[in-house]
Coordinates of C-alpha atoms in Angstrom, one line a residue:
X10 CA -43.3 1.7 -98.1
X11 CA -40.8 -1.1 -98.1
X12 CA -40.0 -0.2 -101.9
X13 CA -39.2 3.6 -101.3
X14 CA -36.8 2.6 -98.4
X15 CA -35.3 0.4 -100.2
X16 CA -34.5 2.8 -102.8
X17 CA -33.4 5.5 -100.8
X18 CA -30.4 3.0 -99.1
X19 CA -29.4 2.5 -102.3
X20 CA -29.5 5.6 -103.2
X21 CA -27.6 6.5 -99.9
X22 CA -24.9 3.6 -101.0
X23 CA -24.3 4.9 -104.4
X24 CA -23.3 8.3 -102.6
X25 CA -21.0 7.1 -100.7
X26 CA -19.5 4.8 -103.0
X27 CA -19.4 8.5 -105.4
X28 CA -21.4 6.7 -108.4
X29 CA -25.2 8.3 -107.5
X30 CA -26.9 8.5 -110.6
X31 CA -27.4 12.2 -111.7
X32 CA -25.6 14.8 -110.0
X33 CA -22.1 13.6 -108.5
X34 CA -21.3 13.8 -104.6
X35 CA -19.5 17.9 -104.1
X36 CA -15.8 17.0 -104.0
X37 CA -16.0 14.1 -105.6
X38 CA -14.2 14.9 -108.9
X39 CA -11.6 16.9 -107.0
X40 CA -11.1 13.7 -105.0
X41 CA -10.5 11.1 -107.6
X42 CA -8.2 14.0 -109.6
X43 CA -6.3 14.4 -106.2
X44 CA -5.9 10.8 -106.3
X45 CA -4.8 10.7 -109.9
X46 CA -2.3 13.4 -109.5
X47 CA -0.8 11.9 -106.0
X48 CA -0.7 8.3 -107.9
X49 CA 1.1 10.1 -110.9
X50 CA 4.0 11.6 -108.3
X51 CA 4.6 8.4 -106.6
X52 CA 5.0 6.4 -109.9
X53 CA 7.6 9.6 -111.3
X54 CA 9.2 9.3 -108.3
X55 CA 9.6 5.5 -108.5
X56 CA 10.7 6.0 -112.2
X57 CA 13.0 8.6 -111.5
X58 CA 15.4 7.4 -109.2
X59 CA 17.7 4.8 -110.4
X60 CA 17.0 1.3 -110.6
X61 CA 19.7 -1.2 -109.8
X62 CA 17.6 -4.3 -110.2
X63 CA 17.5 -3.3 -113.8
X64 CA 21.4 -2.0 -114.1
X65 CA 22.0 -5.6 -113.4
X66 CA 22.0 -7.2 -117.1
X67 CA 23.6 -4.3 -118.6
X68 CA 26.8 -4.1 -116.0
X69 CA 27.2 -8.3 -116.3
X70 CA 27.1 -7.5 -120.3
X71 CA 29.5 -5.0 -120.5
X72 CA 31.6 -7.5 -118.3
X73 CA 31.6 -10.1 -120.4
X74 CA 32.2 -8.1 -123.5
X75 CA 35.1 -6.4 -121.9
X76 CA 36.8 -9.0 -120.8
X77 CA 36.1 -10.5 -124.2
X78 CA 37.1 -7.6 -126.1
X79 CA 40.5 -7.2 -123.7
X80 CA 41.7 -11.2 -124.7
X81 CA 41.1 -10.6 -128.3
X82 CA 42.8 -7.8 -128.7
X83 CA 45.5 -9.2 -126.7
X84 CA 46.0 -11.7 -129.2
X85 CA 45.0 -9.5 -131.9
X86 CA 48.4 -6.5 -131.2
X87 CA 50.3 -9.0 -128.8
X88 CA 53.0 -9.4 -131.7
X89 CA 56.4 -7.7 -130.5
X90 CA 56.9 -3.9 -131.7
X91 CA 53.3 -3.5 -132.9
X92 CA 52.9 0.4 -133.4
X93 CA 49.5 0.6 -135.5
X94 CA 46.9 0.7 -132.9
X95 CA 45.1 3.2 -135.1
X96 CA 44.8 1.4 -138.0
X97 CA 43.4 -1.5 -135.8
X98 CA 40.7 0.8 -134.5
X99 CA 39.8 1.9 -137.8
X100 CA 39.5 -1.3 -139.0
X101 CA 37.1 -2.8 -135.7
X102 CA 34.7 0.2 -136.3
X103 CA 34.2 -0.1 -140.1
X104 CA 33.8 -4.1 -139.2
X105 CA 31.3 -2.9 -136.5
X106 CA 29.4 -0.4 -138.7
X107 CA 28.7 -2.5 -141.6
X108 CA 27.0 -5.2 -139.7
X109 CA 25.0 -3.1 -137.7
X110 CA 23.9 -1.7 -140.7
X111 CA 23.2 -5.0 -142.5
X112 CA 21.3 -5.7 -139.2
X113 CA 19.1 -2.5 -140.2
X114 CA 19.1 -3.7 -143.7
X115 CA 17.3 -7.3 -142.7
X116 CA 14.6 -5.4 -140.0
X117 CA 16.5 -7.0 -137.1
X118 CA 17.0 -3.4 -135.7
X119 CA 15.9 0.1 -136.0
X120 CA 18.7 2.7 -136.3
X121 CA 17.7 7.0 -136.6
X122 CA 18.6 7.9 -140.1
X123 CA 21.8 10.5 -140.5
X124 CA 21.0 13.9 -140.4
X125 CA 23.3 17.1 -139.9
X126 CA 21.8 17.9 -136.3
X127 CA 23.1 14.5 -135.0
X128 CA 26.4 14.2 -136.8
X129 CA 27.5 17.6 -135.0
X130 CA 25.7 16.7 -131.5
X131 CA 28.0 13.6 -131.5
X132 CA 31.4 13.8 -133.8
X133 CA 33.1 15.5 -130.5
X134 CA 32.2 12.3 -128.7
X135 CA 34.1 10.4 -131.4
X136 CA 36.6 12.4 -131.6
X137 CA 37.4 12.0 -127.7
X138 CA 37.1 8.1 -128.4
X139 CA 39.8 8.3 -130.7
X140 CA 41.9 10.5 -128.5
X141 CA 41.4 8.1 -125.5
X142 CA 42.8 5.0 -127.7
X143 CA 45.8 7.3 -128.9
X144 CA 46.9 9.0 -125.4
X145 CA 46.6 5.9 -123.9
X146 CA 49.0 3.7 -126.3
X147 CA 51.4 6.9 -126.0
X148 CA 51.6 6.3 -122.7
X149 CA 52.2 2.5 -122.9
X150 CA 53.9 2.6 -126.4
X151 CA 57.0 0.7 -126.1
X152 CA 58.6 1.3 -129.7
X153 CA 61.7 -1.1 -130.9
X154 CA 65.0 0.0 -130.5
X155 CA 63.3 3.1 -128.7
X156 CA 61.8 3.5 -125.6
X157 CA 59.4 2.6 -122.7
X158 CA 57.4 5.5 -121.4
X159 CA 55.3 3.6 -118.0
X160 CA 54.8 0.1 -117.1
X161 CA 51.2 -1.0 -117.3
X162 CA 50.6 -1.8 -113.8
X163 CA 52.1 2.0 -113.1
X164 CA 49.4 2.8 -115.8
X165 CA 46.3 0.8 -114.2
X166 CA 46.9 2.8 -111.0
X167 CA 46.6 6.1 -113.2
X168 CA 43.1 5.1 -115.1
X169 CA 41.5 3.9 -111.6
X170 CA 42.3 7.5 -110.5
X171 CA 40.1 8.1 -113.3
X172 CA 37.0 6.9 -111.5
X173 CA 37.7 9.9 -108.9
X174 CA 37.5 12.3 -111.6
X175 CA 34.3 10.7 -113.4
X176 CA 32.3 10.4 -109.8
X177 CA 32.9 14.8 -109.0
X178 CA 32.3 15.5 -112.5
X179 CA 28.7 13.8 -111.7
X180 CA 28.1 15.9 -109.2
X181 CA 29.2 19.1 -110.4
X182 CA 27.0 18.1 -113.9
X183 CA 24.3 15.8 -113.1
X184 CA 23.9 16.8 -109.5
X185 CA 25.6 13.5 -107.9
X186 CA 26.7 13.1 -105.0
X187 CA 29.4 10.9 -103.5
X188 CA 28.9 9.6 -99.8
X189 CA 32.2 8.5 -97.6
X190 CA 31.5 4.7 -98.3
X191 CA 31.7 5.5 -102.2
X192 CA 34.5 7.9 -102.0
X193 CA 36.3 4.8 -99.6
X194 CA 35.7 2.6 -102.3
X195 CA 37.5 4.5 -104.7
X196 CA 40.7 4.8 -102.3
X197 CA 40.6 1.2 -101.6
X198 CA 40.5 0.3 -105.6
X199 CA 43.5 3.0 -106.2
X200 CA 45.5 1.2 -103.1
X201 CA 44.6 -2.1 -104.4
X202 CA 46.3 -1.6 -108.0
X203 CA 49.3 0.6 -105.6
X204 CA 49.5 -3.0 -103.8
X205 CA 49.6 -5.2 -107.0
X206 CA 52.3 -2.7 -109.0
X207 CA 54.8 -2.6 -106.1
X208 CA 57.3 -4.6 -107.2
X209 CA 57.4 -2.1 -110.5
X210 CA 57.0 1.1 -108.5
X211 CA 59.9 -0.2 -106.1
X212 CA 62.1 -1.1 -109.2
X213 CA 61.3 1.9 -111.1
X214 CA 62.6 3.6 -107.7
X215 CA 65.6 1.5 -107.6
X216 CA 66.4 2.4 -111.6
X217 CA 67.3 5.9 -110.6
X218 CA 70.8 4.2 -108.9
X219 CA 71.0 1.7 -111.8
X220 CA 73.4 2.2 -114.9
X221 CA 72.1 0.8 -118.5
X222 CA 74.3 -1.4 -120.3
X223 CA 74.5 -0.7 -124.0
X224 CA 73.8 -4.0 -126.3
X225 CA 72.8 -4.7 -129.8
X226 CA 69.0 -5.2 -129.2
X227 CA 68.4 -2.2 -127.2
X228 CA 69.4 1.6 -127.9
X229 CA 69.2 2.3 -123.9
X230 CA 70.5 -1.2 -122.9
X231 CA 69.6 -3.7 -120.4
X232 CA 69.1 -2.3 -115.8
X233 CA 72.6 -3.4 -114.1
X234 CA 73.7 -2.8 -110.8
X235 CA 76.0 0.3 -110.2
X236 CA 79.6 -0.4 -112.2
X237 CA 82.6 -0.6 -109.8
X238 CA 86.1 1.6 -110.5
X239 CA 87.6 -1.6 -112.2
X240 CA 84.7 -2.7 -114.7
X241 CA 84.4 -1.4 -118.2
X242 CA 80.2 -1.1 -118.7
X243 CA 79.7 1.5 -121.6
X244 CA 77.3 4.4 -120.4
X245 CA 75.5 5.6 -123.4
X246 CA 74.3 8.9 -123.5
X247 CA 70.8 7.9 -123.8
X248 CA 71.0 7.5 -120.3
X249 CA 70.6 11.5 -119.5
X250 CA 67.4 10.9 -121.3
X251 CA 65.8 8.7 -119.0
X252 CA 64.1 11.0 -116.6
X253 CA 62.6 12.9 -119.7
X254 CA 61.1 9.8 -121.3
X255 CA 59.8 8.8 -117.5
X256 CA 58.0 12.7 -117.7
X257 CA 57.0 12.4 -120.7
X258 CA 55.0 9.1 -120.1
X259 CA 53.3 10.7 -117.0
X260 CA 52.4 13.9 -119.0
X261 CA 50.4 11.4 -121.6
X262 CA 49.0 9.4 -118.9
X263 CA 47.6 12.5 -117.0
X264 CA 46.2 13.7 -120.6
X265 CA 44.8 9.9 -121.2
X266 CA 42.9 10.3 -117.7
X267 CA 41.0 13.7 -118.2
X268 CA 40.2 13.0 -121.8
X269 CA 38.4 9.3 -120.7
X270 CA 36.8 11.1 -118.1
X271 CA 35.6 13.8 -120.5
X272 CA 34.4 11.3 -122.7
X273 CA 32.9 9.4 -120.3
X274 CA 30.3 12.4 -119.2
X275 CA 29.7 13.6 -122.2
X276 CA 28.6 10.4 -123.8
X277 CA 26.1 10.6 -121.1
X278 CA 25.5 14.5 -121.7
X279 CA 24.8 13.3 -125.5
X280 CA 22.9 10.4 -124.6
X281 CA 20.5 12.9 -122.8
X282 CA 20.3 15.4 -125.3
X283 CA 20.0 13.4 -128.4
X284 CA 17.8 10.7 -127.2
X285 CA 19.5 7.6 -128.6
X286 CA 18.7 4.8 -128.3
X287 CA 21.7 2.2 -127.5
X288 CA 22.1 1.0 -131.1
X289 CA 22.2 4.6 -132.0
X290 CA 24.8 5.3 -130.1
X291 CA 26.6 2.3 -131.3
X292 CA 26.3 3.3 -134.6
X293 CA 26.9 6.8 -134.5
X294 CA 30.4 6.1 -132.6
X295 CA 31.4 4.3 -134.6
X296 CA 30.7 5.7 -138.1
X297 CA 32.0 9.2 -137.2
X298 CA 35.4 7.3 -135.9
X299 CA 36.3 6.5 -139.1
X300 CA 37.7 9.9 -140.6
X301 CA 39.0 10.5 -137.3
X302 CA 41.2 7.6 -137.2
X303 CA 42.1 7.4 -140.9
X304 CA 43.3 11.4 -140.2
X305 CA 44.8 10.5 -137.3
X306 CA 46.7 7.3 -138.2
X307 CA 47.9 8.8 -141.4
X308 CA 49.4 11.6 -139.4
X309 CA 50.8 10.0 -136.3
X310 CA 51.3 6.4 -137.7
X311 CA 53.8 5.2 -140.1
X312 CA 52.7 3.6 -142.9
X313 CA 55.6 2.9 -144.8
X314 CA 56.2 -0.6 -146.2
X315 CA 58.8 -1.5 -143.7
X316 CA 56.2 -0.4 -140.5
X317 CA 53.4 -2.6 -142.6
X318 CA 55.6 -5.3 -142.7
X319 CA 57.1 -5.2 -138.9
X320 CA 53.4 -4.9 -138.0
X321 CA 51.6 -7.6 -140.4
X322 CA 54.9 -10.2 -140.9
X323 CA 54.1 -12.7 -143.7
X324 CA 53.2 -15.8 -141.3
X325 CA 51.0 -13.8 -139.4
X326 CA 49.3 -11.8 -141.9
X327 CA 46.1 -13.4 -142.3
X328 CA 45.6 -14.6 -139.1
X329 CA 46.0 -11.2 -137.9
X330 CA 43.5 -9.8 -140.2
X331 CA 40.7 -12.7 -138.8
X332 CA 41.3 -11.6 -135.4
X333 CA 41.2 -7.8 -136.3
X334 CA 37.9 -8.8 -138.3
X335 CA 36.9 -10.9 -135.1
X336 CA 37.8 -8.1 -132.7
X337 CA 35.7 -5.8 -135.1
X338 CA 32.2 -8.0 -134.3
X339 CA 33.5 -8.4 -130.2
X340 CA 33.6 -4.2 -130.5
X341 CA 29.5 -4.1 -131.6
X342 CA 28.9 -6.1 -128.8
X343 CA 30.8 -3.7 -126.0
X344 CA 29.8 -0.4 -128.0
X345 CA 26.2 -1.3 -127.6
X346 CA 27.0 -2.4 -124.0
X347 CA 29.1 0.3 -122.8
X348 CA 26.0 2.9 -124.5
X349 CA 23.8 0.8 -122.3
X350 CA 25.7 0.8 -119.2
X351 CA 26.1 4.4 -118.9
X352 CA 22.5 4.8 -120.0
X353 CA 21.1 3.0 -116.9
X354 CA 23.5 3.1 -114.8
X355 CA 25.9 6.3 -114.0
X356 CA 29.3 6.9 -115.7
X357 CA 31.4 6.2 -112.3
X358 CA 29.5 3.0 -112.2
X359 CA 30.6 2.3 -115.6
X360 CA 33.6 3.2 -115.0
X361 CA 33.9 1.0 -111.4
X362 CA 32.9 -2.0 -113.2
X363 CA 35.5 -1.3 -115.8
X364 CA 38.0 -1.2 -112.8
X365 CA 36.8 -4.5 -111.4
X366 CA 36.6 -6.5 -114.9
X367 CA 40.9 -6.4 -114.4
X368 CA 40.2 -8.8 -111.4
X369 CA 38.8 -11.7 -113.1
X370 CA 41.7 -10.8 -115.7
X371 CA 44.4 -11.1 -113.7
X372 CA 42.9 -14.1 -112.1
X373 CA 42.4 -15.9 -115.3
X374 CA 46.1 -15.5 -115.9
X375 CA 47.5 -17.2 -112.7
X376 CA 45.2 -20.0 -113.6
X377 CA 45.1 -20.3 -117.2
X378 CA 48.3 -18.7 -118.3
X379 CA 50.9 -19.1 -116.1
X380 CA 51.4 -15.6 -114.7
X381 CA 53.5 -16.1 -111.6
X382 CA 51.5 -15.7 -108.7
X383 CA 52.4 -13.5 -105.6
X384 CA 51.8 -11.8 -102.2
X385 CA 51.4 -8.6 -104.5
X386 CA 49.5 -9.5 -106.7
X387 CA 47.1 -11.9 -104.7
X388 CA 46.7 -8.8 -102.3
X389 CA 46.0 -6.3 -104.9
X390 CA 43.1 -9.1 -106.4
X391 CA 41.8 -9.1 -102.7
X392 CA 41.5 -5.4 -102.1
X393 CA 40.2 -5.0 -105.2
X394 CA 37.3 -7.7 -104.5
X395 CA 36.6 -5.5 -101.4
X396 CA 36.5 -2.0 -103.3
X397 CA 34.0 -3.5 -105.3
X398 CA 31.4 -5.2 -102.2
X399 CA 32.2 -1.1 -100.4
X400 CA 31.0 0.7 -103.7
X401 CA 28.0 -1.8 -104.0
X402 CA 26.9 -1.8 -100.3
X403 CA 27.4 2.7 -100.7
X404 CA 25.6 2.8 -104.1
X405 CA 22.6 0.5 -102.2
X406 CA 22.7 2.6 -99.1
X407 CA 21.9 5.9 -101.3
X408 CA 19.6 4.6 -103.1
X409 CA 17.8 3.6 -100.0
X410 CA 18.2 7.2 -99.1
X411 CA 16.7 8.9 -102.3
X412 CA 13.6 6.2 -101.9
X413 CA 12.7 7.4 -98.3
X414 CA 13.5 10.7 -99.7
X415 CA 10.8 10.6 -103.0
X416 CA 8.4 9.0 -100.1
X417 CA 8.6 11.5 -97.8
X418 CA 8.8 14.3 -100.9
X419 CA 5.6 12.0 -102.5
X420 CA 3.6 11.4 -99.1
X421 CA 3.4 14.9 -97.5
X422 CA 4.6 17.6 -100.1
X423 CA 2.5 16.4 -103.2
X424 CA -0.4 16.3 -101.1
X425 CA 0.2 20.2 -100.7
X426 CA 1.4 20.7 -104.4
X427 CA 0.3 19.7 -107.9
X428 CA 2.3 18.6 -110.9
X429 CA 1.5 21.4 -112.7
X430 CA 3.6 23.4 -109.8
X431 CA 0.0 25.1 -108.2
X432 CA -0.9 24.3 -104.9
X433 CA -3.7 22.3 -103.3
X434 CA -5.3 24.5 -100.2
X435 CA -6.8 21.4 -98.6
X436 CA -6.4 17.7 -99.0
X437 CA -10.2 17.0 -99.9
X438 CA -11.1 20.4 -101.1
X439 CA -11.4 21.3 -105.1
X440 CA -8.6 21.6 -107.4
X441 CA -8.2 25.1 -108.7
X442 CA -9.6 25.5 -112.2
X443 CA -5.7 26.4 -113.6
X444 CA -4.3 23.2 -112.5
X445 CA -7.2 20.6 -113.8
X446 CA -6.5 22.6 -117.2
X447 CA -3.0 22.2 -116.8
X448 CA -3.5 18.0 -116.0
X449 CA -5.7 17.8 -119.0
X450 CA -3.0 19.2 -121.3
X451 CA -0.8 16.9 -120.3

């Protein structure tokens, strides 16, 4: 008797524990599908929403490389009267094509071959790229013996308005959303560059009561007080041109802001659709720059021997042409970071952290370079810092939000609902038929 008994409480065991040998225990498959499908939606959820442990190695990258990127390229066009911004784009992405392509040739990376599909999907983004680069050095160009559209702290305020536009363009495409805290942030980076450009906003103000004074070295002369009856200050008539020029530079820097926010969400758009990876993306950007640029520089820059020569003197020549070649490897590094930033991040974080990257700038150049420092300035650095710590602490506090959202969503609605979209009439009872066809699909 002892050795029936025995058998039947572990016979009794096994069915509880669902493993009886022969028939399963009723319910028992539906159960440990149920349990498979509810593990399945909490994981998705998990995946889906963003992860800003992970977005931290791509946001510090992108900072280093353009911070980088902005003190070569200082050095690189810093020479007085240097007009051919094109041409040095051209050359940086020809320089940052061929070595990701040699890195392709050696097995160091994988790159999607070229096909038609592709090269239409993306030339609009490169095109954009290009126009970005050109509206923006429009705005800023200050040509010899010419003019000065904007001054570029007047210009920094413009492109951080930028962020604005990038964070509603999110929600009206990818179904963001912008709390107060965010949308504070992004007033508080806007008054911070306000702050540290008051000194030129108050003396492009003041300009409008100033008369220029004609000299050799400049067509519209040098800012002097008012003349008095007695003195004898020439006036030239460049001077009825001044509030043109002054509209002019705002109608390119209004253009420079919606085409950088258009390229922006795209890219991500793109990123989406095509499925590239970030060296892919890279690649792509820059190889279909090229006929852009070499259209584009042929048609808005000179390239006459004299411009060559203003732009590439003799004594600076090759030196110029190491830093253009050095710039060229600096713009691998922040293509394939700024494709990575946007991939796991969002394009108004990208575009934040593109904001904050002129703090440690205009830090470096009190310190390092000699840039005279101010209450302006020091204020502006300040209130920028703080931007930054709001937009971090609002990004944190939605995400917080979305995760008790997807565990509310996950804990009582996907115990009612499938992932194949049918519902579950109990929690223990049997899957419909349709759905466990659907799950084995899958």
């Amino acid at each position: 008797m002892a050795g029936p008994a025995s058998s039947n409480r572990r016979d009794e065991e096994a069915l509880e524990l669902g493993t009886f040998r022969g028939e399963s225990e009723p319910g028992a498959e539906s159960d440990s599908a149920q349990s498979r499908l509810l593990n399945q939606e909490r994981a998705s959820a998990r995946t889906e929403g963003p992860s800003y442990a992970g977005a931290i190695a791509p946001v510090l990258s992108y900072c280093v490389a353009s911070i980088s990127m902005t003190v070569i390229n200082k050095f690189t066009v810093s020479g007085a009267g240097f007009t051919m911004n094109l041409l040095v784009l051209l050359c940086q992405c020809a320089v940052g094509v061929v070595m990701v392509y040699g890195a392709k040739l050696l097995g160091w990376i994988q790159l999607r071959e070229l096909n038609s599909r592709d090269i239409k999907t993306w030339f609009p983004i490169s095109t954009m790229l290009v126009f970005v680069i050109w509206t923006g050095s429009k705005a800023l160009v200050r040509l010899p013996l010419t003019q000065q559209f904007m001054d570029i702290p007047i210009y920094t305020i413009f492109k951080n308005l930028t962020i604005i536009l990038i964070a509603y363009g999110e929600v009206l495409w990818f179904g963001g959303r912008v709390t107060r805290l965010v949308f504070s942030s992004f007033l508080l980076m806007v008054l911070s560059s306000v702050v540290a450009a008051w000194p030129d906003i108050n003396g492009t103000l003041q300009s409008t009561s100033l008369h220029p004074r004609a000299t050799p070295g400049n067509a519209l002369g040098l800012y002097t007080p008012a003349p008095s009856a007695g003195s004898h200050i020439a006036a030239p008539t460049a001077a009825a041109h001044l509030p043109k020029l002054g509209q002019n530079g705002y109608l390119w820097m209004l253009t420079n802001c919606l085409v950088s926010a258009a390229y922006v969400l795209v890219m991500r758009k793109r990123i989406k659709l095509t499925g590239f990876k970030d060296w892919d993306t890279m690649f792509y950007n820059n190889l279909l720059s090229i006929p852009v640029l070499i259209i584009m520089s042929l048609a808005v820059e000179n390239w006459s021997s004299e411009t060559l020569q203003r732009n590439f003197p003799e004594d600076r020549r090759y030196g110029l042409m190491f830093a253009i070649f050095l710039s060229g490897t600096g713009g691998v590094f922040i293509s394939y970071t700024t494709a990575w930033c946007i991939r796991t991040t969002s394009s108004t974080t990208y575009s934040m952290v593109g904001a904050l990257n002129k703090l440690p700038l205009a830090l470096s150049g009190m310190v390092f370079f000699g840039n005279k420092v101010t209450i302006y300035n020091s204020l502006g650095i300040a209130l920028g810092f703080l931007a930054g710590v709001l937009y971090a602490v609002g990004k944190n506090k939605q995400a917080e939000s979305s995760r008790l959202a997807n565990s509310v969503a996950t804990g009582v609605e996907s115990s009612r609902q499938t992932s194949g979209g049918g519902h579950i009439s109990d929690p223990k009872g049997v899957i419909p038929t349709h759905n466990r066809d659907h799950d084995r699909q899958e």
